[in-house]
Amino acid sequence: MFAGSTRTPGTVGKLPRVPTVEFCRINRRTTDQSLQPRPFGADLRALAASGDTVADFRGNHFIAADLRVDPSETFMTGLLGFSEQEHLRSFEIEAFSWLKGDITQIEGATSRTVVPFAIDLRTARRWAAHVVSQRIRSGVFRNALAATLNAAVGKLHLLPSEWEVDPVTATHTVFEWIDEHPEVTKFSRRIKLTNPLVDIDEARRKMRALGAVEDEETFKAGRGDSLQVNGNPEFATMLSDMETGDVEVVLVARSGKGGHVSFYSSKHADRTSISEFGSDLERGIELVLDVLRDFSEQRGDVVHADVA
């Protein structure tokens, strides 16, 4: 079991003690219903072959490279990272001094700034997995990979759509949090168009009519009250698209002595642990691919029913 299976309370935002892999999903979103996109795998292979998966993000020059398709032609693996400068000071033996030692400047990548990842190329899946490192945490990876993909899309003049890398969060992760914080006073939901573009609810029908790619809605309890979320099937239905990266939610609950505590689904994406691979990136790629294969088989295809 992957969703939330290796998470322990209080670990969000802290460096994992063992290598951690987080799962996400790649989406190509567009409001143009007349466009018929090529299969996801075909587009991704074109991007990989272009050598243009390069983009600047948050002051770093990210490159998605070493992009390879496995023998089954079902999965693609690669490395995402950036170089950084480091100054090394040598110790001056004769003067017995650090201050008088020579300074050498080097530039390159380390295990902190390069991470392995894997992607399921099947259009109905598009699951992805990546290692979390000191410098490339979950949100950084998702945004940086999306930036490199969109940069290549623009240079290749492919279907005009926005490639996004979205967190996938199991519904039960939310309910586990609610069990600990039952007095929920605020619930916000950020809704994105599904990919391929179909209508699965009224909210997305309105989005398509307005040419919008996102919608946000917020529900607040009355003064001194709590939202009816426990055992509420309507609430559970509103969470389901978190598992495909098409919805992100925020919850706020009371937490003793008048305080409040918040839950962000984007910070609680499904994750698991892998064996330590140190600087052996080839081994890291193998480990990430193995867990993605298992995750993809558990999750299977994503099929949206068009009810429009």
PDB file of C-alpha atoms in Angstrom:
ATOM      1  CA  MET A   1       0.000   0.000   0.000  1.00  0.00           C
ATOM      2  CA  PHE A   2       1.453   3.325  -1.057  1.00  0.00           C
ATOM      3  CA  ALA A   3      -0.969   6.110  -0.158  1.00  0.00           C
ATOM      4  CA  GLY A   4       0.159   7.504   3.174  1.00  0.00           C
ATOM      5  CA  SER A   5       1.668   4.157   4.161  1.00  0.00           C
ATOM      6  CA  THR A   6       5.106   5.466   5.126  1.00  0.00           C
ATOM      7  CA  ARG A   7       4.173   8.898   6.434  1.00  0.00           C
ATOM      8  CA  THR A   8       4.611   9.589  10.130  1.00  0.00           C
ATOM      9  CA  PRO A   9       3.091  12.545  12.023  1.00  0.00           C
ATOM     10  CA  GLY A  10       5.169  15.696  11.948  1.00  0.00           C
ATOM     11  CA  THR A  11       7.380  14.715   9.014  1.00  0.00           C
ATOM     12  CA  VAL A  12       5.871  17.114   6.460  1.00  0.00           C
ATOM     13  CA  GLY A  13       8.502  19.656   5.418  1.00  0.00           C
ATOM     14  CA  LYS A  14      11.369  17.779   7.111  1.00  0.00           C
ATOM     15  CA  LEU A  15      14.134  15.882   5.358  1.00  0.00           C
ATOM     16  CA  PRO A  16      13.303  12.140   5.264  1.00  0.00           C
ATOM     17  CA  ARG A  17      15.774   9.852   7.051  1.00  0.00           C
ATOM     18  CA  VAL A  18      15.618   7.318   4.201  1.00  0.00           C
ATOM     19  CA  PRO A  19      15.228   7.974   0.473  1.00  0.00           C
ATOM     20  CA  THR A  20      11.614   8.880  -0.190  1.00  0.00           C
ATOM     21  CA  VAL A  21       9.727   8.629  -3.461  1.00  0.00           C
ATOM     22  CA  GLU A  22       6.657  10.773  -4.046  1.00  0.00           C
ATOM     23  CA  PHE A  23       3.989  10.098  -6.667  1.00  0.00           C
ATOM     24  CA  CYS A  24       2.338  12.565  -9.012  1.00  0.00           C
ATOM     25  CA  ARG A  25       0.546  12.699 -12.376  1.00  0.00           C
ATOM     26  CA  ILE A  26       1.281  14.538 -15.603  1.00  0.00           C
ATOM     27  CA  ASN A  27      -1.603  16.381 -17.258  1.00  0.00           C
ATOM     28  CA  ARG A  28      -1.931  18.314 -20.511  1.00  0.00           C
ATOM     29  CA  ARG A  29      -4.679  20.868 -20.032  1.00  0.00           C
ATOM     30  CA  THR A  30      -6.360  22.956 -22.711  1.00  0.00           C
ATOM     31  CA  THR A  31      -9.758  24.613 -23.101  1.00  0.00           C
ATOM     32  CA  ASP A  32      -9.848  24.098 -26.876  1.00  0.00           C
ATOM     33  CA  GLN A  33     -12.240  21.203 -27.475  1.00  0.00           C
ATOM     34  CA  SER A  34     -11.454  21.063 -31.196  1.00  0.00           C
ATOM     35  CA  LEU A  35      -7.878  19.930 -30.621  1.00  0.00           C
ATOM     36  CA  GLN A  36      -7.193  16.209 -30.618  1.00  0.00           C
ATOM     37  CA  PRO A  37      -3.933  15.552 -28.795  1.00  0.00           C
ATOM     38  CA  ARG A  38      -1.571  12.790 -29.810  1.00  0.00           C
ATOM     39  CA  PRO A  39      -1.139   9.908 -27.388  1.00  0.00           C
ATOM     40  CA  PHE A  40       0.664  11.051 -24.258  1.00  0.00           C
ATOM     41  CA  GLY A  41       3.577   8.683 -24.835  1.00  0.00           C
ATOM     42  CA  ALA A  42       4.170  10.002 -28.355  1.00  0.00           C
ATOM     43  CA  ASP A  43       4.367  13.593 -27.152  1.00  0.00           C
ATOM     44  CA  LEU A  44       6.662  12.715 -24.273  1.00  0.00           C
ATOM     45  CA  ARG A  45       9.013  10.779 -26.577  1.00  0.00           C
ATOM     46  CA  ALA A  46       9.149  13.808 -28.882  1.00  0.00           C
ATOM     47  CA  LEU A  47      10.010  16.074 -25.960  1.00  0.00           C
ATOM     48  CA  ALA A  48      12.694  13.667 -24.765  1.00  0.00           C
ATOM     49  CA  ALA A  49      14.310  13.467 -28.204  1.00  0.00           C
ATOM     50  CA  SER A  50      14.331  17.242 -28.635  1.00  0.00           C
ATOM     51  CA  GLY A  51      17.073  18.039 -26.138  1.00  0.00           C
ATOM     52  CA  ASP A  52      15.035  21.113 -25.194  1.00  0.00           C
ATOM     53  CA  THR A  53      13.787  20.021 -21.779  1.00  0.00           C
ATOM     54  CA  VAL A  54      15.594  22.910 -20.097  1.00  0.00           C
ATOM     55  CA  ALA A  55      14.099  25.756 -18.065  1.00  0.00           C
ATOM     56  CA  ASP A  56      14.934  28.273 -15.359  1.00  0.00           C
ATOM     57  CA  PHE A  57      12.929  27.958 -12.152  1.00  0.00           C
ATOM     58  CA  ARG A  58      13.446  29.826  -8.884  1.00  0.00           C
ATOM     59  CA  GLY A  59      16.908  30.964  -9.860  1.00  0.00           C
ATOM     60  CA  ASN A  60      18.185  27.556 -10.948  1.00  0.00           C
ATOM     61  CA  HIS A  61      18.782  26.167 -14.433  1.00  0.00           C
ATOM     62  CA  PHE A  62      16.919  22.844 -14.463  1.00  0.00           C
ATOM     63  CA  ILE A  63      17.577  20.135 -17.044  1.00  0.00           C
ATOM     64  CA  ALA A  64      15.540  16.955 -17.504  1.00  0.00           C
ATOM     65  CA  ALA A  65      17.994  14.563 -19.141  1.00  0.00           C
ATOM     66  CA  ASP A  66      18.990  10.911 -19.600  1.00  0.00           C
ATOM     67  CA  LEU A  67      15.424  10.298 -20.766  1.00  0.00           C
ATOM     68  CA  ARG A  68      15.049   6.649 -21.728  1.00  0.00           C
ATOM     69  CA  VAL A  69      12.136   4.352 -22.522  1.00  0.00           C
ATOM     70  CA  ASP A  70      12.203   0.860 -21.022  1.00  0.00           C
ATOM     71  CA  PRO A  71      12.104  -2.259 -23.284  1.00  0.00           C
ATOM     72  CA  SER A  72       8.332  -2.586 -22.810  1.00  0.00           C
ATOM     73  CA  GLU A  73       7.932   0.998 -24.126  1.00  0.00           C
ATOM     74  CA  THR A  74       5.599   1.613 -21.193  1.00  0.00           C
ATOM     75  CA  PHE A  75       7.796   3.671 -18.874  1.00  0.00           C
ATOM     76  CA  MET A  76      10.269   6.513 -19.297  1.00  0.00           C
ATOM     77  CA  THR A  77      13.013   7.238 -16.779  1.00  0.00           C
ATOM     78  CA  GLY A  78      15.293  10.215 -16.358  1.00  0.00           C
ATOM     79  CA  LEU A  79      17.115  12.641 -14.100  1.00  0.00           C
ATOM     80  CA  LEU A  80      16.054  16.157 -13.198  1.00  0.00           C
ATOM     81  CA  GLY A  81      18.555  18.526 -11.684  1.00  0.00           C
ATOM     82  CA  PHE A  82      20.687  21.648 -11.709  1.00  0.00           C
ATOM     83  CA  SER A  83      24.290  22.602 -11.076  1.00  0.00           C
ATOM     84  CA  GLU A  84      25.489  24.823  -8.274  1.00  0.00           C
ATOM     85  CA  GLN A  85      28.740  26.514  -7.339  1.00  0.00           C
ATOM     86  CA  GLU A  86      30.713  25.487  -4.314  1.00  0.00           C
ATOM     87  CA  HIS A  87      33.794  27.059  -2.776  1.00  0.00           C
ATOM     88  CA  LEU A  88      36.338  24.725  -1.204  1.00  0.00           C
ATOM     89  CA  ARG A  89      38.957  26.090   1.187  1.00  0.00           C
ATOM     90  CA  SER A  90      42.152  24.141   1.672  1.00  0.00           C
ATOM     91  CA  PHE A  91      44.095  24.085   4.922  1.00  0.00           C
ATOM     92  CA  GLU A  92      47.458  25.895   4.842  1.00  0.00           C
ATOM     93  CA  ILE A  93      49.772  23.471   6.635  1.00  0.00           C
ATOM     94  CA  GLU A  94      52.861  25.701   6.973  1.00  0.00           C
ATOM     95  CA  ALA A  95      50.842  28.551   8.490  1.00  0.00           C
ATOM     96  CA  PHE A  96      48.562  26.100  10.293  1.00  0.00           C
ATOM     97  CA  SER A  97      45.642  28.233   9.129  1.00  0.00           C
ATOM     98  CA  TRP A  98      42.262  27.893   7.459  1.00  0.00           C
ATOM     99  CA  LEU A  99      42.158  31.629   6.772  1.00  0.00           C
ATOM    100  CA  LYS A 100      45.323  31.501   4.658  1.00  0.00           C
ATOM    101  CA  GLY A 101      44.272  28.435   2.709  1.00  0.00           C
ATOM    102  CA  ASP A 102      43.565  28.649  -1.027  1.00  0.00           C
ATOM    103  CA  ILE A 103      39.954  28.786  -2.201  1.00  0.00           C
ATOM    104  CA  THR A 104      38.871  26.669  -5.183  1.00  0.00           C
ATOM    105  CA  GLN A 105      35.563  27.256  -6.944  1.00  0.00           C
ATOM    106  CA  ILE A 106      33.866  24.281  -8.564  1.00  0.00           C
ATOM    107  CA  GLU A 107      30.531  23.922 -10.326  1.00  0.00           C
ATOM    108  CA  GLY A 108      28.470  20.789 -10.689  1.00  0.00           C
ATOM    109  CA  ALA A 109      25.574  18.732  -9.422  1.00  0.00           C
ATOM    110  CA  THR A 110      25.354  16.573  -6.319  1.00  0.00           C
ATOM    111  CA  SER A 111      22.886  14.074  -4.881  1.00  0.00           C
ATOM    112  CA  ARG A 112      21.155  17.107  -3.382  1.00  0.00           C
ATOM    113  CA  THR A 113      20.505  18.712  -6.770  1.00  0.00           C
ATOM    114  CA  VAL A 114      19.798  15.763  -9.106  1.00  0.00           C
ATOM    115  CA  VAL A 115      16.979  13.261  -8.590  1.00  0.00           C
ATOM    116  CA  PRO A 116      15.808  10.172 -10.519  1.00  0.00           C
ATOM    117  CA  PHE A 117      12.239   9.977 -11.788  1.00  0.00           C
ATOM    118  CA  ALA A 118      10.004   7.690 -13.846  1.00  0.00           C
ATOM    119  CA  ILE A 119       6.811   8.219 -15.860  1.00  0.00           C
ATOM    120  CA  ASP A 120       4.109   5.802 -17.030  1.00  0.00           C
ATOM    121  CA  LEU A 121       3.651   6.637 -20.732  1.00  0.00           C
ATOM    122  CA  ARG A 122       0.149   5.188 -21.065  1.00  0.00           C
ATOM    123  CA  THR A 123      -2.387   7.916 -21.839  1.00  0.00           C
ATOM    124  CA  ALA A 124      -4.929   6.544 -19.358  1.00  0.00           C
ATOM    125  CA  ARG A 125      -2.354   6.510 -16.545  1.00  0.00           C
ATOM    126  CA  ARG A 126       0.421   9.139 -16.776  1.00  0.00           C
ATOM    127  CA  TRP A 127       1.561   8.392 -13.206  1.00  0.00           C
ATOM    128  CA  ALA A 128       5.031   9.613 -12.241  1.00  0.00           C
ATOM    129  CA  ALA A 129       7.398   9.098  -9.324  1.00  0.00           C
ATOM    130  CA  HIS A 130      10.493  10.963  -8.139  1.00  0.00           C
ATOM    131  CA  VAL A 131      13.016  10.956  -5.338  1.00  0.00           C
ATOM    132  CA  VAL A 132      12.808  13.760  -2.774  1.00  0.00           C
ATOM    133  CA  SER A 133      16.181  15.395  -2.049  1.00  0.00           C
ATOM    134  CA  GLN A 134      17.498  18.226   0.113  1.00  0.00           C
ATOM    135  CA  ARG A 135      17.322  20.790  -2.689  1.00  0.00           C
ATOM    136  CA  ILE A 136      14.566  19.254  -4.814  1.00  0.00           C
ATOM    137  CA  ARG A 137      11.545  18.783  -2.601  1.00  0.00           C
ATOM    138  CA  SER A 138       8.122  17.746  -3.849  1.00  0.00           C
ATOM    139  CA  GLY A 139       6.778  21.100  -5.022  1.00  0.00           C
ATOM    140  CA  VAL A 140      10.091  22.084  -6.589  1.00  0.00           C
ATOM    141  CA  PHE A 141      10.249  18.855  -8.575  1.00  0.00           C
ATOM    142  CA  ARG A 142       6.693  19.145  -9.879  1.00  0.00           C
ATOM    143  CA  ASN A 143       7.051  22.765 -10.937  1.00  0.00           C
ATOM    144  CA  ALA A 144      10.547  22.369 -12.373  1.00  0.00           C
ATOM    145  CA  LEU A 145       9.641  19.282 -14.420  1.00  0.00           C
ATOM    146  CA  ALA A 146       6.533  21.044 -15.721  1.00  0.00           C
ATOM    147  CA  ALA A 147       8.680  24.039 -16.687  1.00  0.00           C
ATOM    148  CA  THR A 148      11.136  21.863 -18.652  1.00  0.00           C
ATOM    149  CA  LEU A 149       8.301  20.078 -20.462  1.00  0.00           C
ATOM    150  CA  ASN A 150       6.520  23.319 -21.350  1.00  0.00           C
ATOM    151  CA  ALA A 151       9.790  24.825 -22.617  1.00  0.00           C
ATOM    152  CA  ALA A 152      10.228  21.912 -25.025  1.00  0.00           C
ATOM    153  CA  VAL A 153       6.549  22.025 -26.060  1.00  0.00           C
ATOM    154  CA  GLY A 154       6.969  25.665 -27.053  1.00  0.00           C
ATOM    155  CA  LYS A 155      10.090  25.027 -29.127  1.00  0.00           C
ATOM    156  CA  LEU A 156       8.557  22.017 -30.895  1.00  0.00           C
ATOM    157  CA  HIS A 157       5.245  23.816 -31.546  1.00  0.00           C
ATOM    158  CA  LEU A 158       3.209  20.906 -30.229  1.00  0.00           C
ATOM    159  CA  LEU A 159      -0.448  21.047 -29.244  1.00  0.00           C
ATOM    160  CA  PRO A 160      -0.941  24.357 -27.387  1.00  0.00           C
ATOM    161  CA  SER A 161      -1.663  23.097 -23.887  1.00  0.00           C
ATOM    162  CA  GLU A 162      -0.248  23.588 -20.427  1.00  0.00           C
ATOM    163  CA  TRP A 163       1.667  20.602 -19.127  1.00  0.00           C
ATOM    164  CA  GLU A 164       1.269  20.265 -15.382  1.00  0.00           C
ATOM    165  CA  VAL A 165       2.732  17.847 -12.848  1.00  0.00           C
ATOM    166  CA  ASP A 166       0.134  17.421 -10.119  1.00  0.00           C
ATOM    167  CA  PRO A 167       0.338  15.788  -6.684  1.00  0.00           C
ATOM    168  CA  VAL A 168      -1.867  12.739  -6.164  1.00  0.00           C
ATOM    169  CA  THR A 169      -3.305  12.300  -2.682  1.00  0.00           C
ATOM    170  CA  ALA A 170      -5.332   9.344  -1.449  1.00  0.00           C
ATOM    171  CA  THR A 171      -8.786  10.203  -0.131  1.00  0.00           C
ATOM    172  CA  HIS A 172      -8.213   8.213   3.043  1.00  0.00           C
ATOM    173  CA  THR A 173      -5.279  10.528   3.896  1.00  0.00           C
ATOM    174  CA  VAL A 174      -7.788  13.374   4.314  1.00  0.00           C
ATOM    175  CA  PHE A 175     -10.107  11.302   6.478  1.00  0.00           C
ATOM    176  CA  GLU A 176      -7.210  10.184   8.683  1.00  0.00           C
ATOM    177  CA  TRP A 177      -6.391  13.844   9.268  1.00  0.00           C
ATOM    178  CA  ILE A 178     -10.048  14.630  10.014  1.00  0.00           C
ATOM    179  CA  ASP A 179     -10.124  11.810  12.572  1.00  0.00           C
ATOM    180  CA  GLU A 180      -7.412  13.706  14.450  1.00  0.00           C
ATOM    181  CA  HIS A 181      -8.971  17.141  13.830  1.00  0.00           C
ATOM    182  CA  PRO A 182     -12.749  16.648  13.600  1.00  0.00           C
ATOM    183  CA  GLU A 183     -13.806  20.282  14.080  1.00  0.00           C
ATOM    184  CA  VAL A 184     -13.316  21.378  10.472  1.00  0.00           C
ATOM    185  CA  THR A 185     -14.374  24.992   9.997  1.00  0.00           C
ATOM    186  CA  LYS A 186     -13.202  25.663   6.440  1.00  0.00           C
ATOM    187  CA  PHE A 187     -12.889  23.572   3.294  1.00  0.00           C
ATOM    188  CA  SER A 188     -11.428  24.935   0.046  1.00  0.00           C
ATOM    189  CA  ARG A 189     -11.254  23.030  -3.214  1.00  0.00           C
ATOM    190  CA  ARG A 190      -9.195  23.960  -6.270  1.00  0.00           C
ATOM    191  CA  ILE A 191     -10.655  22.235  -9.329  1.00  0.00           C
ATOM    192  CA  LYS A 192      -8.734  21.679 -12.566  1.00  0.00           C
ATOM    193  CA  LEU A 193      -9.880  20.515 -15.964  1.00  0.00           C
ATOM    194  CA  THR A 194      -9.465  16.821 -16.490  1.00  0.00           C
ATOM    195  CA  ASN A 195      -7.218  15.483 -19.235  1.00  0.00           C
ATOM    196  CA  PRO A 196      -8.423  14.446 -21.756  1.00  0.00           C
ATOM    197  CA  LEU A 197     -10.965  17.262 -21.707  1.00  0.00           C
ATOM    198  CA  VAL A 198     -14.294  15.839 -20.583  1.00  0.00           C
ATOM    199  CA  ASP A 199     -17.120  16.977 -18.347  1.00  0.00           C
ATOM    200  CA  ILE A 200     -17.491  14.887 -15.228  1.00  0.00           C
ATOM    201  CA  ASP A 201     -19.441  17.401 -13.148  1.00  0.00           C
ATOM    202  CA  GLU A 202     -21.243  20.713 -13.248  1.00  0.00           C
ATOM    203  CA  ALA A 203     -18.191  22.662 -12.070  1.00  0.00           C
ATOM    204  CA  ARG A 204     -16.128  21.599 -15.083  1.00  0.00           C
ATOM    205  CA  ARG A 205     -19.013  22.222 -17.472  1.00  0.00           C
ATOM    206  CA  LYS A 206     -19.026  25.842 -16.306  1.00  0.00           C
ATOM    207  CA  MET A 207     -15.241  26.041 -16.569  1.00  0.00           C
ATOM    208  CA  ARG A 208     -15.333  24.821 -20.158  1.00  0.00           C
ATOM    209  CA  ALA A 209     -18.111  27.265 -21.028  1.00  0.00           C
ATOM    210  CA  LEU A 210     -16.034  30.143 -19.647  1.00  0.00           C
ATOM    211  CA  GLY A 211     -12.734  28.941 -21.127  1.00  0.00           C
ATOM    212  CA  ALA A 212     -11.261  28.526 -17.648  1.00  0.00           C
ATOM    213  CA  VAL A 213      -8.715  25.909 -16.616  1.00  0.00           C
ATOM    214  CA  GLU A 214      -9.239  26.238 -12.854  1.00  0.00           C
ATOM    215  CA  ASP A 215     -12.016  26.994 -10.399  1.00  0.00           C
ATOM    216  CA  GLU A 216     -11.925  27.520  -6.646  1.00  0.00           C
ATOM    217  CA  GLU A 217     -14.685  27.155  -4.083  1.00  0.00           C
ATOM    218  CA  THR A 218     -14.653  27.616  -0.335  1.00  0.00           C
ATOM    219  CA  PHE A 219     -17.071  26.399   2.332  1.00  0.00           C
ATOM    220  CA  LYS A 220     -17.094  27.918   5.837  1.00  0.00           C
ATOM    221  CA  ALA A 221     -18.960  26.812   8.932  1.00  0.00           C
ATOM    222  CA  GLY A 222     -21.058  29.239  10.975  1.00  0.00           C
ATOM    223  CA  ARG A 223     -19.679  30.821  14.102  1.00  0.00           C
ATOM    224  CA  GLY A 224     -18.982  28.108  16.657  1.00  0.00           C
ATOM    225  CA  ASP A 225     -20.066  25.339  14.270  1.00  0.00           C
ATOM    226  CA  SER A 226     -18.180  22.740  12.225  1.00  0.00           C
ATOM    227  CA  LEU A 227     -18.653  21.524   8.686  1.00  0.00           C
ATOM    228  CA  GLN A 228     -20.468  18.213   8.220  1.00  0.00           C
ATOM    229  CA  VAL A 229     -17.626  16.201   6.680  1.00  0.00           C
ATOM    230  CA  ASN A 230     -17.540  12.951   8.668  1.00  0.00           C
ATOM    231  CA  GLY A 231     -19.601  10.252   6.985  1.00  0.00           C
ATOM    232  CA  ASN A 232     -20.829  12.729   4.369  1.00  0.00           C
ATOM    233  CA  PRO A 233     -20.906  11.096   0.890  1.00  0.00           C
ATOM    234  CA  GLU A 234     -21.125  14.501  -0.804  1.00  0.00           C
ATOM    235  CA  PHE A 235     -17.868  15.558   0.822  1.00  0.00           C
ATOM    236  CA  ALA A 236     -16.206  12.260  -0.127  1.00  0.00           C
ATOM    237  CA  THR A 237     -17.242  12.763  -3.767  1.00  0.00           C
ATOM    238  CA  MET A 238     -15.691  16.229  -3.757  1.00  0.00           C
ATOM    239  CA  LEU A 239     -12.351  14.714  -2.715  1.00  0.00           C
ATOM    240  CA  SER A 240     -12.133  11.879  -5.242  1.00  0.00           C
ATOM    241  CA  ASP A 241     -10.286  13.793  -7.973  1.00  0.00           C
ATOM    242  CA  MET A 242      -7.341  14.385  -5.626  1.00  0.00           C
ATOM    243  CA  GLU A 243      -6.257  10.870  -6.537  1.00  0.00           C
ATOM    244  CA  THR A 244      -5.726  11.867 -10.190  1.00  0.00           C
ATOM    245  CA  GLY A 245      -4.228  15.306  -9.559  1.00  0.00           C
ATOM    246  CA  ASP A 246      -7.365  17.132 -10.752  1.00  0.00           C
ATOM    247  CA  VAL A 247      -8.309  18.594  -7.357  1.00  0.00           C
ATOM    248  CA  GLU A 248      -6.319  20.107  -4.498  1.00  0.00           C
ATOM    249  CA  VAL A 249      -7.924  20.773  -1.126  1.00  0.00           C
ATOM    250  CA  VAL A 250      -7.219  22.808   1.996  1.00  0.00           C
ATOM    251  CA  LEU A 251      -8.879  22.127   5.338  1.00  0.00           C
ATOM    252  CA  VAL A 252      -8.803  24.249   8.486  1.00  0.00           C
ATOM    253  CA  ALA A 253      -9.862  22.855  11.864  1.00  0.00           C
ATOM    254  CA  ARG A 254      -9.938  24.015  15.481  1.00  0.00           C
ATOM    255  CA  SER A 255      -7.034  22.805  17.537  1.00  0.00           C
ATOM    256  CA  GLY A 256      -7.448  23.549  21.252  1.00  0.00           C
ATOM    257  CA  LYS A 257      -7.198  26.875  23.113  1.00  0.00           C
ATOM    258  CA  GLY A 258      -8.680  28.743  20.176  1.00  0.00           C
ATOM    259  CA  GLY A 259      -5.958  27.705  17.749  1.00  0.00           C
ATOM    260  CA  HIS A 260      -6.276  26.282  14.263  1.00  0.00           C
ATOM    261  CA  VAL A 261      -4.466  23.666  12.222  1.00  0.00           C
ATOM    262  CA  SER A 262      -4.419  23.323   8.426  1.00  0.00           C
ATOM    263  CA  PHE A 263      -4.188  20.467   5.953  1.00  0.00           C
ATOM    264  CA  TYR A 264      -2.902  20.919   2.379  1.00  0.00           C
ATOM    265  CA  SER A 265      -3.384  17.945   0.078  1.00  0.00           C
ATOM    266  CA  SER A 266      -0.424  19.081  -2.047  1.00  0.00           C
ATOM    267  CA  LYS A 267       1.845  18.508   0.980  1.00  0.00           C
ATOM    268  CA  HIS A 268       0.414  15.052   1.678  1.00  0.00           C
ATOM    269  CA  ALA A 269       0.888  13.390  -1.694  1.00  0.00           C
ATOM    270  CA  ASP A 270       1.233   9.605  -1.802  1.00  0.00           C
ATOM    271  CA  ARG A 271       4.758   8.460  -1.057  1.00  0.00           C
ATOM    272  CA  THR A 272       6.881   5.465  -0.139  1.00  0.00           C
ATOM    273  CA  SER A 273      10.463   4.649   0.851  1.00  0.00           C
ATOM    274  CA  ILE A 274      13.214   2.990  -1.163  1.00  0.00           C
ATOM    275  CA  SER A 275      16.666   1.596  -0.411  1.00  0.00           C
ATOM    276  CA  GLU A 276      19.590   3.973  -0.050  1.00  0.00           C
ATOM    277  CA  PHE A 277      21.400   4.424  -3.396  1.00  0.00           C
ATOM    278  CA  GLY A 278      23.873   7.163  -2.504  1.00  0.00           C
ATOM    279  CA  SER A 279      25.468   8.684  -5.604  1.00  0.00           C
ATOM    280  CA  ASP A 280      24.592   5.685  -7.809  1.00  0.00           C
ATOM    281  CA  LEU A 281      21.970   7.391  -9.957  1.00  0.00           C
ATOM    282  CA  GLU A 282      21.516   4.332 -12.191  1.00  0.00           C
ATOM    283  CA  ARG A 283      20.504   2.357  -9.118  1.00  0.00           C
ATOM    284  CA  GLY A 284      18.230   5.204  -8.059  1.00  0.00           C
ATOM    285  CA  ILE A 285      16.479   5.105 -11.423  1.00  0.00           C
ATOM    286  CA  GLU A 286      15.937   1.356 -11.094  1.00  0.00           C
ATOM    287  CA  LEU A 287      14.430   1.740  -7.625  1.00  0.00           C
ATOM    288  CA  VAL A 288      12.088   4.549  -8.668  1.00  0.00           C
ATOM    289  CA  LEU A 289      10.958   2.586 -11.716  1.00  0.00           C
ATOM    290  CA  ASP A 290      10.221  -0.474  -9.590  1.00  0.00           C
ATOM    291  CA  VAL A 291       7.967   1.398  -7.164  1.00  0.00           C
ATOM    292  CA  LEU A 292       6.223   3.262  -9.999  1.00  0.00           C
ATOM    293  CA  ARG A 293       5.411  -0.042 -11.715  1.00  0.00           C
ATOM    294  CA  ASP A 294       3.780  -1.291  -8.519  1.00  0.00           C
ATOM    295  CA  PHE A 295       1.954   1.987  -7.901  1.00  0.00           C
ATOM    296  CA  SER A 296       0.661   2.111 -11.476  1.00  0.00           C
ATOM    297  CA  GLU A 297      -0.679  -1.426 -11.280  1.00  0.00           C
ATOM    298  CA  GLN A 298      -2.501  -0.583  -8.063  1.00  0.00           C
ATOM    299  CA  ARG A 299      -4.012   2.626  -9.426  1.00  0.00           C
ATOM    300  CA  GLY A 300      -4.656   1.348 -12.974  1.00  0.00           C
ATOM    301  CA  ASP A 301      -6.276   3.391 -15.742  1.00  0.00           C
ATOM    302  CA  VAL A 302      -8.111   6.648 -15.118  1.00  0.00           C
ATOM    303  CA  VAL A 303     -11.371   6.803 -17.029  1.00  0.00           C
ATOM    304  CA  HIS A 304     -13.610   9.866 -16.902  1.00  0.00           C
ATOM    305  CA  ALA A 305     -17.227   9.493 -18.002  1.00  0.00           C
ATOM    306  CA  ASP A 306     -18.546  12.401 -20.071  1.00  0.00           C
ATOM    307  CA  VAL A 307     -21.952  13.274 -18.706  1.00  0.00           C
ATOM    308  CA  ALA A 308     -22.456  16.431 -20.778  1.00  0.00           C
TER     309      ALA A 308
END
